[in-house]
XYZ file of C-alpha atoms in Angstrom:
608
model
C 17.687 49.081 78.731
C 14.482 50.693 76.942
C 15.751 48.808 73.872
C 15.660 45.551 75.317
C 12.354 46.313 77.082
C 11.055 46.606 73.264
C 12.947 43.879 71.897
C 11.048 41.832 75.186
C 7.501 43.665 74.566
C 7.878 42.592 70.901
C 8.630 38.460 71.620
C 5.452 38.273 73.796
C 3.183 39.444 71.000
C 0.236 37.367 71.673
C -0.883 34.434 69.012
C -4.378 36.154 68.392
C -2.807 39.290 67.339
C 0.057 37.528 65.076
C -2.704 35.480 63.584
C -4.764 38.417 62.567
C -1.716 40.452 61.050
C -1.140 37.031 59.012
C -4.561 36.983 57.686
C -4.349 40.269 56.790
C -1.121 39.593 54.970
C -2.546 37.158 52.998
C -5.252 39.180 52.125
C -3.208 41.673 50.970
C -1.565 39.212 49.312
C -4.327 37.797 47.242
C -5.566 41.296 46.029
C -2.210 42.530 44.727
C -1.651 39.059 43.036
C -5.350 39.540 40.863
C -3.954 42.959 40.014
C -0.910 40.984 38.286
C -2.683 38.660 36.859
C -4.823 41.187 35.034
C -1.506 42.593 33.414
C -0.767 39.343 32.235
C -2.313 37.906 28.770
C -3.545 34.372 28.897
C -5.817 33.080 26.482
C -6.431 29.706 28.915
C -6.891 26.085 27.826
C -8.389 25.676 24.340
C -12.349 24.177 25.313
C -14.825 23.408 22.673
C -16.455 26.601 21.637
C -13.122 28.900 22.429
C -11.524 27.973 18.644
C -13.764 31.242 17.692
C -11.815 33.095 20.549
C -8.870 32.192 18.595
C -9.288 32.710 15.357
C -11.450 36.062 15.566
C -8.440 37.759 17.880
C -8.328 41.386 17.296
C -5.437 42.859 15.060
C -4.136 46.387 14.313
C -5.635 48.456 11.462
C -3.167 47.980 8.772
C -2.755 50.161 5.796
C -2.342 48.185 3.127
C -3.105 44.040 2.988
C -0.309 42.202 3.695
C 2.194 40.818 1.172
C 2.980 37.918 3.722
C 2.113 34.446 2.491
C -0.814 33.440 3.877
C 1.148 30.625 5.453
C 3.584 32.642 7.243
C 1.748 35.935 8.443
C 1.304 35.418 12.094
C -2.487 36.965 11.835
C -3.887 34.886 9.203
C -1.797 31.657 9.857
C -4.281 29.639 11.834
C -7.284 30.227 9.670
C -5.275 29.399 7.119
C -4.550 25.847 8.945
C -7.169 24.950 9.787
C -8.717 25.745 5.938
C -6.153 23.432 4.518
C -7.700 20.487 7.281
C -11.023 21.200 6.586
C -10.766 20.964 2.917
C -9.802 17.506 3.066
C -12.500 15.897 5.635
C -14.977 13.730 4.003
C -18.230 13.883 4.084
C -20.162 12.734 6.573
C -20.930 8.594 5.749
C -17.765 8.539 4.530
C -16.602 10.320 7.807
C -18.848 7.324 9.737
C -17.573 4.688 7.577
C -13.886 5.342 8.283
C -14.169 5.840 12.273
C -16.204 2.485 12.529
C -13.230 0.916 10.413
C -10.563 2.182 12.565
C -12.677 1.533 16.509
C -13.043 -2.116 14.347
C -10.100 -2.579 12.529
C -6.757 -4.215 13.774
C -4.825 -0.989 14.284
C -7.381 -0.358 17.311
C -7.637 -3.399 18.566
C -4.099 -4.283 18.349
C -2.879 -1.862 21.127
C -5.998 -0.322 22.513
C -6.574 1.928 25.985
C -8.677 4.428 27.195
C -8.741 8.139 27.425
C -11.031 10.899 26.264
C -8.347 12.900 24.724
C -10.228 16.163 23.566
C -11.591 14.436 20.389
C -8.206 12.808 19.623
C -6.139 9.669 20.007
C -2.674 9.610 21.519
C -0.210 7.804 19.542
C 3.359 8.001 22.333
C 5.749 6.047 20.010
C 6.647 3.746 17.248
C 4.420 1.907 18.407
C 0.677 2.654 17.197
C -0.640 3.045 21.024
C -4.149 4.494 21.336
C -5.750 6.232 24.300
C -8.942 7.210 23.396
C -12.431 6.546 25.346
C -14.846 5.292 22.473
C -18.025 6.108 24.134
C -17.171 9.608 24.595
C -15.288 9.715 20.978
C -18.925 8.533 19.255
C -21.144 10.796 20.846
C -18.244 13.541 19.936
C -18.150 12.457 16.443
C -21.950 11.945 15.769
C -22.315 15.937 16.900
C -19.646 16.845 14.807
C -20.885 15.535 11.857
C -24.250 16.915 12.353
C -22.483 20.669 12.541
C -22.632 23.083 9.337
C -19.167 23.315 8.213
C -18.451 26.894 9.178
C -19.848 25.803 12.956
C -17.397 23.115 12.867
C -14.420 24.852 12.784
C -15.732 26.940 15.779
C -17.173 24.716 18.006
C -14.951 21.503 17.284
C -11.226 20.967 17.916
C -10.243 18.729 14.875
C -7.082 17.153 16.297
C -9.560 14.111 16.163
C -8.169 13.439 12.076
C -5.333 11.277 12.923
C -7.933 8.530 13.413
C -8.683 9.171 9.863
C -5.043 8.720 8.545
C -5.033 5.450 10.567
C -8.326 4.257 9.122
C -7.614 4.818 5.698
C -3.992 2.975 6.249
C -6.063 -0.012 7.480
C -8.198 -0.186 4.265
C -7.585 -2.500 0.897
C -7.618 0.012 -2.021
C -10.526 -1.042 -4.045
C -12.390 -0.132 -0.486
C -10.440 3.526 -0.353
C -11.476 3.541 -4.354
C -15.504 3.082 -3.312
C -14.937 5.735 -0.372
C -12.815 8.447 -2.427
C -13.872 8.283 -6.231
C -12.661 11.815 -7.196
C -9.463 10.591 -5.978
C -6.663 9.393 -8.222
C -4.737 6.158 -7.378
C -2.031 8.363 -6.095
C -3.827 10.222 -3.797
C -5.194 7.910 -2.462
C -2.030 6.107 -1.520
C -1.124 9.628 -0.451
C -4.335 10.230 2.199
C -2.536 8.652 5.179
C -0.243 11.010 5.119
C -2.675 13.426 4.049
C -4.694 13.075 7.001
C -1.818 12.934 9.198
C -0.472 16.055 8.389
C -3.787 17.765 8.752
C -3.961 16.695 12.273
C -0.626 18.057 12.990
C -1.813 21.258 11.654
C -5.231 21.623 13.897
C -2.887 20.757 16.892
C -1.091 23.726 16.208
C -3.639 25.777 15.728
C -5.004 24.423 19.371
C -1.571 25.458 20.625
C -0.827 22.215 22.046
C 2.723 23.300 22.172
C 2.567 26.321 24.384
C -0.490 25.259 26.555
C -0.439 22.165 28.673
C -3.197 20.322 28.122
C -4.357 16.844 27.406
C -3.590 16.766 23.654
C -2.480 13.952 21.901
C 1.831 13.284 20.816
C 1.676 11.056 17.460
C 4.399 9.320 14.972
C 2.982 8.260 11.833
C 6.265 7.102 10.471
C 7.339 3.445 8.989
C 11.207 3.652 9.646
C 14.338 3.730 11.582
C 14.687 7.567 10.247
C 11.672 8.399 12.095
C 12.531 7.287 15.620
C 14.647 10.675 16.535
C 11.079 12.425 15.840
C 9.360 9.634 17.906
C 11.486 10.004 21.069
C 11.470 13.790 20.925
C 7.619 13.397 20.389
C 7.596 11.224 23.746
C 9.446 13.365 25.691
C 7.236 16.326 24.912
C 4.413 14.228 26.248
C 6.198 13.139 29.104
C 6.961 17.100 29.755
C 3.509 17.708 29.352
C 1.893 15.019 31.769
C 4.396 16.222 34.518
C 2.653 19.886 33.914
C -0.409 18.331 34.860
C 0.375 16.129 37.922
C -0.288 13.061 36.069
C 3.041 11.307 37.745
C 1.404 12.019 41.039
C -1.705 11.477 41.548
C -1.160 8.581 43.729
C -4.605 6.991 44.475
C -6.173 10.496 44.669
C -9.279 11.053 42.206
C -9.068 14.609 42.817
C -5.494 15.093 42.152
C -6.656 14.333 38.361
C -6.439 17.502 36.102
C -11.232 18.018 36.304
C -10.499 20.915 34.688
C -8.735 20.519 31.583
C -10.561 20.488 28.456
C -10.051 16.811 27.321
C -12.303 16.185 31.203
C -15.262 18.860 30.322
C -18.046 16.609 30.062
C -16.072 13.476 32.063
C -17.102 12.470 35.728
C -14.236 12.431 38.420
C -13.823 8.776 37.840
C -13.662 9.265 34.252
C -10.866 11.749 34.056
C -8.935 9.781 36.738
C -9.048 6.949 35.724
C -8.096 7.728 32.063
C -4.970 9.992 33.261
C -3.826 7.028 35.075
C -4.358 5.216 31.717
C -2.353 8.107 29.758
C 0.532 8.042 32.446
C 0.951 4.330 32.551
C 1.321 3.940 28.675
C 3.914 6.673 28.843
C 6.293 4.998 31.479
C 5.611 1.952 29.225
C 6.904 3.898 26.237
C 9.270 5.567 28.312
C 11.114 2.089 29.881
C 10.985 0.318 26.400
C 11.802 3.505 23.867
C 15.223 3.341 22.541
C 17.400 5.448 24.648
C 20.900 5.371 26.382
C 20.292 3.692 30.293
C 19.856 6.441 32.711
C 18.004 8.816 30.186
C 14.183 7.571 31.384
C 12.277 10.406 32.741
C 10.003 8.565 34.523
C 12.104 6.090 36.508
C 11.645 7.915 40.198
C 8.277 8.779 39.481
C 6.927 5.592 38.387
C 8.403 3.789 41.715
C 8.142 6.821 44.270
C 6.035 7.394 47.062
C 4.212 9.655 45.343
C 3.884 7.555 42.328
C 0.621 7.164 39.987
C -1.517 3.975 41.098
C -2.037 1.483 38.311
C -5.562 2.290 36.444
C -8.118 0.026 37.650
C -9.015 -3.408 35.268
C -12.041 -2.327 33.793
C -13.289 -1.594 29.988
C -14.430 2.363 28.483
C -18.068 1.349 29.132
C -17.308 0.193 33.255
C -16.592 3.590 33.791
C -19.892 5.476 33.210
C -21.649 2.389 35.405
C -20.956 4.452 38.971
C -21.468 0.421 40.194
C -19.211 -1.474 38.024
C -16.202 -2.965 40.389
C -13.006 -3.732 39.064
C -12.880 -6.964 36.928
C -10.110 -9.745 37.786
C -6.673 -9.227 36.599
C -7.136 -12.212 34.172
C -9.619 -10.425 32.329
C -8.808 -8.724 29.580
C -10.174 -4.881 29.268
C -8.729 -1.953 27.552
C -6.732 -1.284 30.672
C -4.611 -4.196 30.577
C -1.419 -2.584 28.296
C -1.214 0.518 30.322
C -1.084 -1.153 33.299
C 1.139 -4.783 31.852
C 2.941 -2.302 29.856
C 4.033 0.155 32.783
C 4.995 -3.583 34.637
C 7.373 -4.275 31.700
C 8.524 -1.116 31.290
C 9.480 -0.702 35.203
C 11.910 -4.354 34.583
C 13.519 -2.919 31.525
C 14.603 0.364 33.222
C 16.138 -2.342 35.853
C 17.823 -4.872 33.237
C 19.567 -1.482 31.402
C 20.732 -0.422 34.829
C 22.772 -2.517 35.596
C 24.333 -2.253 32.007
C 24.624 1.435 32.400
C 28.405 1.847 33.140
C 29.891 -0.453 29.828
C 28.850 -4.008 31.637
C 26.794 -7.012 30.627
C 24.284 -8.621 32.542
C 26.137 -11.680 34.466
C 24.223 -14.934 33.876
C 22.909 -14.681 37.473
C 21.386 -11.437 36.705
C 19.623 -12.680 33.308
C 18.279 -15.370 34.871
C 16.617 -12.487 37.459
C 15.070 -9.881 34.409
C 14.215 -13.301 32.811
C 12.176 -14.677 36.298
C 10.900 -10.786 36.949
C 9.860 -10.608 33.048
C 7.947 -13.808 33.522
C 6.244 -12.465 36.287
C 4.815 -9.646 34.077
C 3.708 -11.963 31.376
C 1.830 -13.921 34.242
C -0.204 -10.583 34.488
C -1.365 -11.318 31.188
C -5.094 -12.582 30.750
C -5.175 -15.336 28.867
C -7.327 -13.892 25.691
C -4.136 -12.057 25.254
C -1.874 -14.737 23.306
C -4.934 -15.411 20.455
C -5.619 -11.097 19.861
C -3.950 -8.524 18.004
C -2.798 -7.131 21.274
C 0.237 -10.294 20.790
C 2.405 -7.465 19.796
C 3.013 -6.562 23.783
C 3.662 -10.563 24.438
C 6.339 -10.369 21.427
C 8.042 -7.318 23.062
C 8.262 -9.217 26.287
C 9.805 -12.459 24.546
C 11.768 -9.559 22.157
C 13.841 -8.791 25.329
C 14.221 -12.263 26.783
C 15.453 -13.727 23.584
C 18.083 -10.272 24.074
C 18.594 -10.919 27.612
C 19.533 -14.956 26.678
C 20.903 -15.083 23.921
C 24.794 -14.531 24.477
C 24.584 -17.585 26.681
C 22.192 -19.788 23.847
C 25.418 -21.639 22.829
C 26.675 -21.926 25.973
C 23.836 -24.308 26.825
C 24.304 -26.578 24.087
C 27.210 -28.183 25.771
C 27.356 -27.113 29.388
C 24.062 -27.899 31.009
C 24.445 -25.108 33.784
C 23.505 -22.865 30.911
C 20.579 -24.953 29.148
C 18.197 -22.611 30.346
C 19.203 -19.473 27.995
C 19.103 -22.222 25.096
C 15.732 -23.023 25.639
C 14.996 -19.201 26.341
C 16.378 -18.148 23.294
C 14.757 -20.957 21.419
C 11.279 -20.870 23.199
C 11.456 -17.145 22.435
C 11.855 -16.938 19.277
C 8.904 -19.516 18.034
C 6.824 -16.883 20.010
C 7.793 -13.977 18.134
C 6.901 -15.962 15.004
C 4.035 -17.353 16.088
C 2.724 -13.861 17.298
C 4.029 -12.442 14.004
C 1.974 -14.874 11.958
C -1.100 -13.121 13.922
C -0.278 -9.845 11.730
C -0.342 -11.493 7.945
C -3.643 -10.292 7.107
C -2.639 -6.707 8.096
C 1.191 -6.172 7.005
C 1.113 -2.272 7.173
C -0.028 -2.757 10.760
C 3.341 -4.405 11.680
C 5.674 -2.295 12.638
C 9.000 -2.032 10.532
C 11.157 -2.685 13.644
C 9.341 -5.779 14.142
C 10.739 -7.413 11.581
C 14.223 -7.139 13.476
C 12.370 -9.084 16.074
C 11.642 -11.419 12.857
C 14.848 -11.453 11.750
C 16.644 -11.931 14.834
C 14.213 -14.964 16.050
C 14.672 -16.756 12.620
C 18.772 -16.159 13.116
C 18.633 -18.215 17.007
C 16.358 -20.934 15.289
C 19.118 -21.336 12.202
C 21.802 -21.861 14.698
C 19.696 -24.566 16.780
C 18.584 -26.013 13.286
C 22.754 -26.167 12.535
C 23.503 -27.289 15.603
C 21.181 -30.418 14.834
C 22.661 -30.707 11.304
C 26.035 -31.132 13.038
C 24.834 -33.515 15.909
C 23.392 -35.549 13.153
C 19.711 -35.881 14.845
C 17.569 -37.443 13.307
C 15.947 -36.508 10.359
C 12.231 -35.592 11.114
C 13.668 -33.876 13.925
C 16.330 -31.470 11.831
C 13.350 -30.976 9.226
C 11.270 -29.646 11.745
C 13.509 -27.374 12.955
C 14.145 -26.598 9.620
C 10.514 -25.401 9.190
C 10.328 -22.974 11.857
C 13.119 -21.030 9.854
C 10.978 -21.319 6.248
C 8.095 -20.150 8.211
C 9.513 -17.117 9.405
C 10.586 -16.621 5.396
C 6.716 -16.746 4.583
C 6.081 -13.773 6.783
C 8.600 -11.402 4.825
C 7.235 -12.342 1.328
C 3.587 -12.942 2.042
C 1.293 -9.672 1.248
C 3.974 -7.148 0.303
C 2.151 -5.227 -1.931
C 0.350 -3.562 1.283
C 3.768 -3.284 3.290
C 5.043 -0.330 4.875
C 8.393 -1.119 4.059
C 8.787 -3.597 0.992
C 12.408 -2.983 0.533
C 12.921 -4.147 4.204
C 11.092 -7.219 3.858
C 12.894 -8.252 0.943
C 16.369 -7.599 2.337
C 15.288 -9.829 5.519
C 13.639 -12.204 3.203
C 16.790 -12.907 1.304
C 18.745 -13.301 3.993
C 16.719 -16.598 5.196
C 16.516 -18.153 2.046
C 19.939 -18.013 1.924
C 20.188 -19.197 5.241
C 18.044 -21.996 4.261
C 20.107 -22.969 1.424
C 23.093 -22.883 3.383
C 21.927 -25.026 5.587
C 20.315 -27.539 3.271
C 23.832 -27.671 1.590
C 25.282 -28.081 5.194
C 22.357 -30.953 5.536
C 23.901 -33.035 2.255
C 27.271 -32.521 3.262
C 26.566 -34.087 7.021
C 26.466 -37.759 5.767
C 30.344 -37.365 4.642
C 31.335 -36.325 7.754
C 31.999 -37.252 11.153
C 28.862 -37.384 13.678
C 29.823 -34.906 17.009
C 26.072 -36.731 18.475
C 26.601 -36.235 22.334
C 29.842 -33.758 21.562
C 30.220 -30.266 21.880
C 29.736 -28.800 18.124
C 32.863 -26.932 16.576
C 32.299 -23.129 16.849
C 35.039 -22.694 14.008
C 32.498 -24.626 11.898
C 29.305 -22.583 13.153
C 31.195 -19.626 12.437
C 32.160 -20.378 9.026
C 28.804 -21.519 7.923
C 27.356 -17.897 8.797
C 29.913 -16.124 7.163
C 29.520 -18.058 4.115
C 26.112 -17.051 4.100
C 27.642 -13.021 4.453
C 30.118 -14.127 1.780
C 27.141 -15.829 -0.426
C 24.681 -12.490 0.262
C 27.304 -9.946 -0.652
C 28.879 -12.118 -3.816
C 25.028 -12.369 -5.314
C 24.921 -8.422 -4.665
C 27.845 -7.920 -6.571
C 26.921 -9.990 -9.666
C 26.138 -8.733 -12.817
C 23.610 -11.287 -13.075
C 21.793 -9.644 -9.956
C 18.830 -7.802 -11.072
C 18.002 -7.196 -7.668
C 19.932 -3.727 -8.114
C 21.200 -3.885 -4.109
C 23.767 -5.349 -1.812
C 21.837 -6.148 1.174
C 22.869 -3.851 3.941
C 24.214 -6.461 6.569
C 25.833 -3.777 9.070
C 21.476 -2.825 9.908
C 21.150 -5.957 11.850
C 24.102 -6.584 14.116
C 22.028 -7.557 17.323
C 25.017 -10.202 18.425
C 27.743 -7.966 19.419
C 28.339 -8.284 23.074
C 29.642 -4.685 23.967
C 26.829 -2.255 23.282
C 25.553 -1.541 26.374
C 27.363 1.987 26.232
C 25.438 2.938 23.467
C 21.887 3.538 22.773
C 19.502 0.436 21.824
C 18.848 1.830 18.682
C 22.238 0.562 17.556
C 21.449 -2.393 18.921
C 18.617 -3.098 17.317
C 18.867 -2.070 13.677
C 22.900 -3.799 13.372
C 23.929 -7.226 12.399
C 26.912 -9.025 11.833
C 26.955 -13.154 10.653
C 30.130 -13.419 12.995
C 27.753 -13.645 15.854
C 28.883 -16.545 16.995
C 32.283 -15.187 19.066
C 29.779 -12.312 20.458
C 27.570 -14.477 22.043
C 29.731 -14.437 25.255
C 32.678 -16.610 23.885
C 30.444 -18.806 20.959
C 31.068 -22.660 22.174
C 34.580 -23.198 23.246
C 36.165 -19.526 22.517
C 38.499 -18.240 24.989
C 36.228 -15.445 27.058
C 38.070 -11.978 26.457
């Protein structure tokens, strides 16, 4: 009985008293938890003026020096860093000259958004993708260069040198000769790299990789043996903006991260509106990277409830003006990849999906991704198609001319699939035409690019064949016959200043003798039968391309080839129909001239 009196006496505690034990608890709480955190050693977020912090820690009296490389004692390794970067800056015009080139030059302006990034740009993939708030970059670079070198490496975090690599990439070399006389020839083909690696070194000395912060994830590579590095690069950013709540800040300003270092001197719509910026280009990067389907990271987060607005349409200098409003969506400003880009990005994670189990897309279904993809490239302002910033159309009309093209010869004969024709056809003069955009800057165009190149001037050869065969008439099969020499004129023009020559040549060999095939293919038409109005023989397609195969690989072989190489074929088979199951990459950088049977059955070929 008394034990139930107590159990009673203790239910009916009253809600004043239970509310003061919990405050005390808390309390309590709180004061035990500061003792903890004073056992624990953090150094904090790297801010301008803490690099001293860093490199003046405290270390036990030792006996003797140590007979530790420089490079590899743990004491001594970050001033020896960021020595090595420091020895290579140049001085300061120099230094002025080459950031004016790069906020100028095409790199910039080719894929440009904003973010300050703690004196650095952000480069997420392949892709050269900037975020980087120029106003805010300039008055950070004009201090810097007014700093005594030893105050430099104290008060300034240097990470900011990758726009240096990119500049000097951008520049013809009797302009790096003026800017770097002491320099040999070879180093200064070298100083990209140079730079690049210098940059990588003051982001370790930061410690970008053990504290998250607004840092900056680059790839400064030219190659398909670079893109393991650029997806684990991506990922680590992706890690890094989940750290920070930058996949949720919904359309909260003061969910954005105010205090980390890359914010110091921002205002609240500043830092938001750049972390939205940041975020976006990352689910961009993260629906379009080359990955197996179901490997995004950002696929619930982008779409959730939860989920990161869009950054507002407005340029770096809208958002120090407290009364700039955001501009109309068919304005161009330095938001519009981010947010076009996260659009695009969003459909591809959808069009993969439904390939994720070992399928294709049914016809019904491409003719969806290719009306939601459209919808996207509506978002586009108009300045768009005539600027550097083509390169994001050409990825769009990349993965239509994908999505179409096992149905292109379909079309040709069955009018219930004449839209993928013209899809695949409209498509590719796009990618060209965009291309042709990049010939004054060939190292700014990326080397898988010229797959899209390649596989645009292989859908116009077969609709140029197909017209050969159909016996149309002449100005007609000559124009189409131009689209394919023009494409050829992007591979061979400027090569001394592309990033991969031996690429360009391999494609470039393959259209001319594509084009002679099908100039021989032209002469022959005459003693043949017309099919005008007929469905064309896919036996006969299919022979023509692997005479071309036959022709490439013969030439290879021939002592009379000084060319020294049998082009690769097996890097470019884009045509085969079952590669869903495997990643993109493979489907990107493979080919195969029997396309014709993997283009969902060729023309008449019994479906499998």
């Amino acid at each position: 009985m008394g034990g139930s009196e107590t159990a009673g006496d203790l239910n009916s505690v009253s809600p004043t008293f239970e509310n003061a034990h919990n405050d005390l608890d808390k309390q309590l709480e709180y004061s035990v938890s500061m003792l903890e955190d004073l056992a624990e050693v953090t150094e904090g977020r790297i801010r301008p003026g803490s690099m001293s912090r860093t490199l003046t820690t405290s270390q036990p009296a030792q006996s003797q020096p140590s007979r530790l490389p420089h490079l590899l004692e743990v004491s001594s390794r970050r001033t020896y860093l960021l020595d090595r970067v420091y020895e290579i800056l140049p001085v300061r015009q120099t230094l002025q000259h080459l950031i004016r080139r790069y906020i100028d030059g095409g790199i910039h302006r080719g894929w440009h958004a904003s973010s300050k990034q703690n004196h650095v740009p952000t480069y997420l993939s392949i892709r050269t993708l900037q975020v980087l708030h120029i106003p805010s970059f300039l008055k950070e670079c004009e201090s810097f260069s007014l700093l005594e070198p030893d105050t430099r490496k104290v008060e300034t975090d240097p990470a900011w040198i990758a726009v240096l690599a990119h500049a000097v990439r951008d520049l013809s070399n009797d302009e790096n000769r003026s800017l770097f006389p002491s320099y040999s020839s070879e180093d200064i083909m070298q100083l990209p790299l140079a730079f690049y690696q210098a940059s990588m070194m003051a982001l370790e000395v930061g410690k970008c990789d053990v504290v998250p912060q607004i840092r900056h994830i680059q790839h400064f590579g030219s190659g398909p043996e670079d893109s393991n590095a650029c997806r684990r690069l991506l990922s680590s950013g992706i890690l890094t903006a989940e750290w920070l709540g930058l996949d949720q800040l919904a359309s909260d300003p003061l969910k954005a991260p105010l205090n980390d270092p890359a914010f110091s001197n921002a205002s609240p719509r500043v830092a938001f509106e750049m972390s939205k910026r940041l975020y976006h280009f990352q689910a961009f990067m993260d629906g379009t990277a080359w990955r197996k389907p179901g490997q995004w990271c950002l696929a619930q987060a982008t779409t959730g409830a939860l989920a990161t607005e869009l950054p507002q349409n407005l340029n770096d200098e809208d958002l120090l003006d407290v009364s700039q409003v955001e501009r109309p969506s068919i304005e161009f400003t330095h938001s519009t990849v981010p947010r076009v880009g996260s659009l695009m990005g969003i459909q591809v994670r959808k069009y993969m999906q439904a390939c994720q189990h070992g399928g294709e897309m049914t016809y019904p279904q491409v003719l969806q991704f290719d009306a939601a993809m459209r919808r996207v490239l509506d978002q586009l302002p108009s300045p768009l198609i005539a600027s550097l910033s083509r390169e994001g159309l050409n990825c769009i009309h990349n993965r239509l001319l994908r999505a179409h093209r096992r149905f292109m010869m379909r079309g040709y004969s069955d009018d219930g699939y004449q839209e993928s024709t013209l899809r695949s056809i409209e498509c590719a003069k796009s990618v060209v035409a965009g291309q042709r955009i990049l010939t004054p800057w060939p190292a700014l165009r990326p080397w898988f690019s010229k797959a899209w190149i390649l596989r645009a001037a292989l859908v116009l050869t077969v609709d140029w064949a197909v017209s050969i065969d159909r016996a149309h008439p002449a100005e007609l099969v000559a124009s189409k016959r131009l689209y394919v020499s023009e494409v050829l004129d992007l591979f061979i023009e400027s090569q001394a200043q592309d990033n991969r020559p031996d690429m360009s040549a391999q494609c470039a060999r393959i259209i001319e003798a594509l084009l002679n095939a099908g100039d021989q293919r032209a002469a022959l038409r005459p003693l043949k039968p017309s099919c005008d109005g007929a469905s064309p023989q896919a036996k006969e397609i299919q022979i023509f391309f692997d005479g071309v195969s036959a022709s490439l690989l013969l030439d290879g072989a021939s002592p009379q080839n000084t060319g020294g190489e049998v082009p690769d074929l097996s890097i470019f088979n884009w045509f085969q129909s079952n590669n869903s199951g495997t990643s993109e990459q493979s489907d990107e950088m493979s080919f195969n001239f029997s396309m014709i049977d993997a283009w969902d059955g060729g023309y008449n070929a019994p479906i499998e």
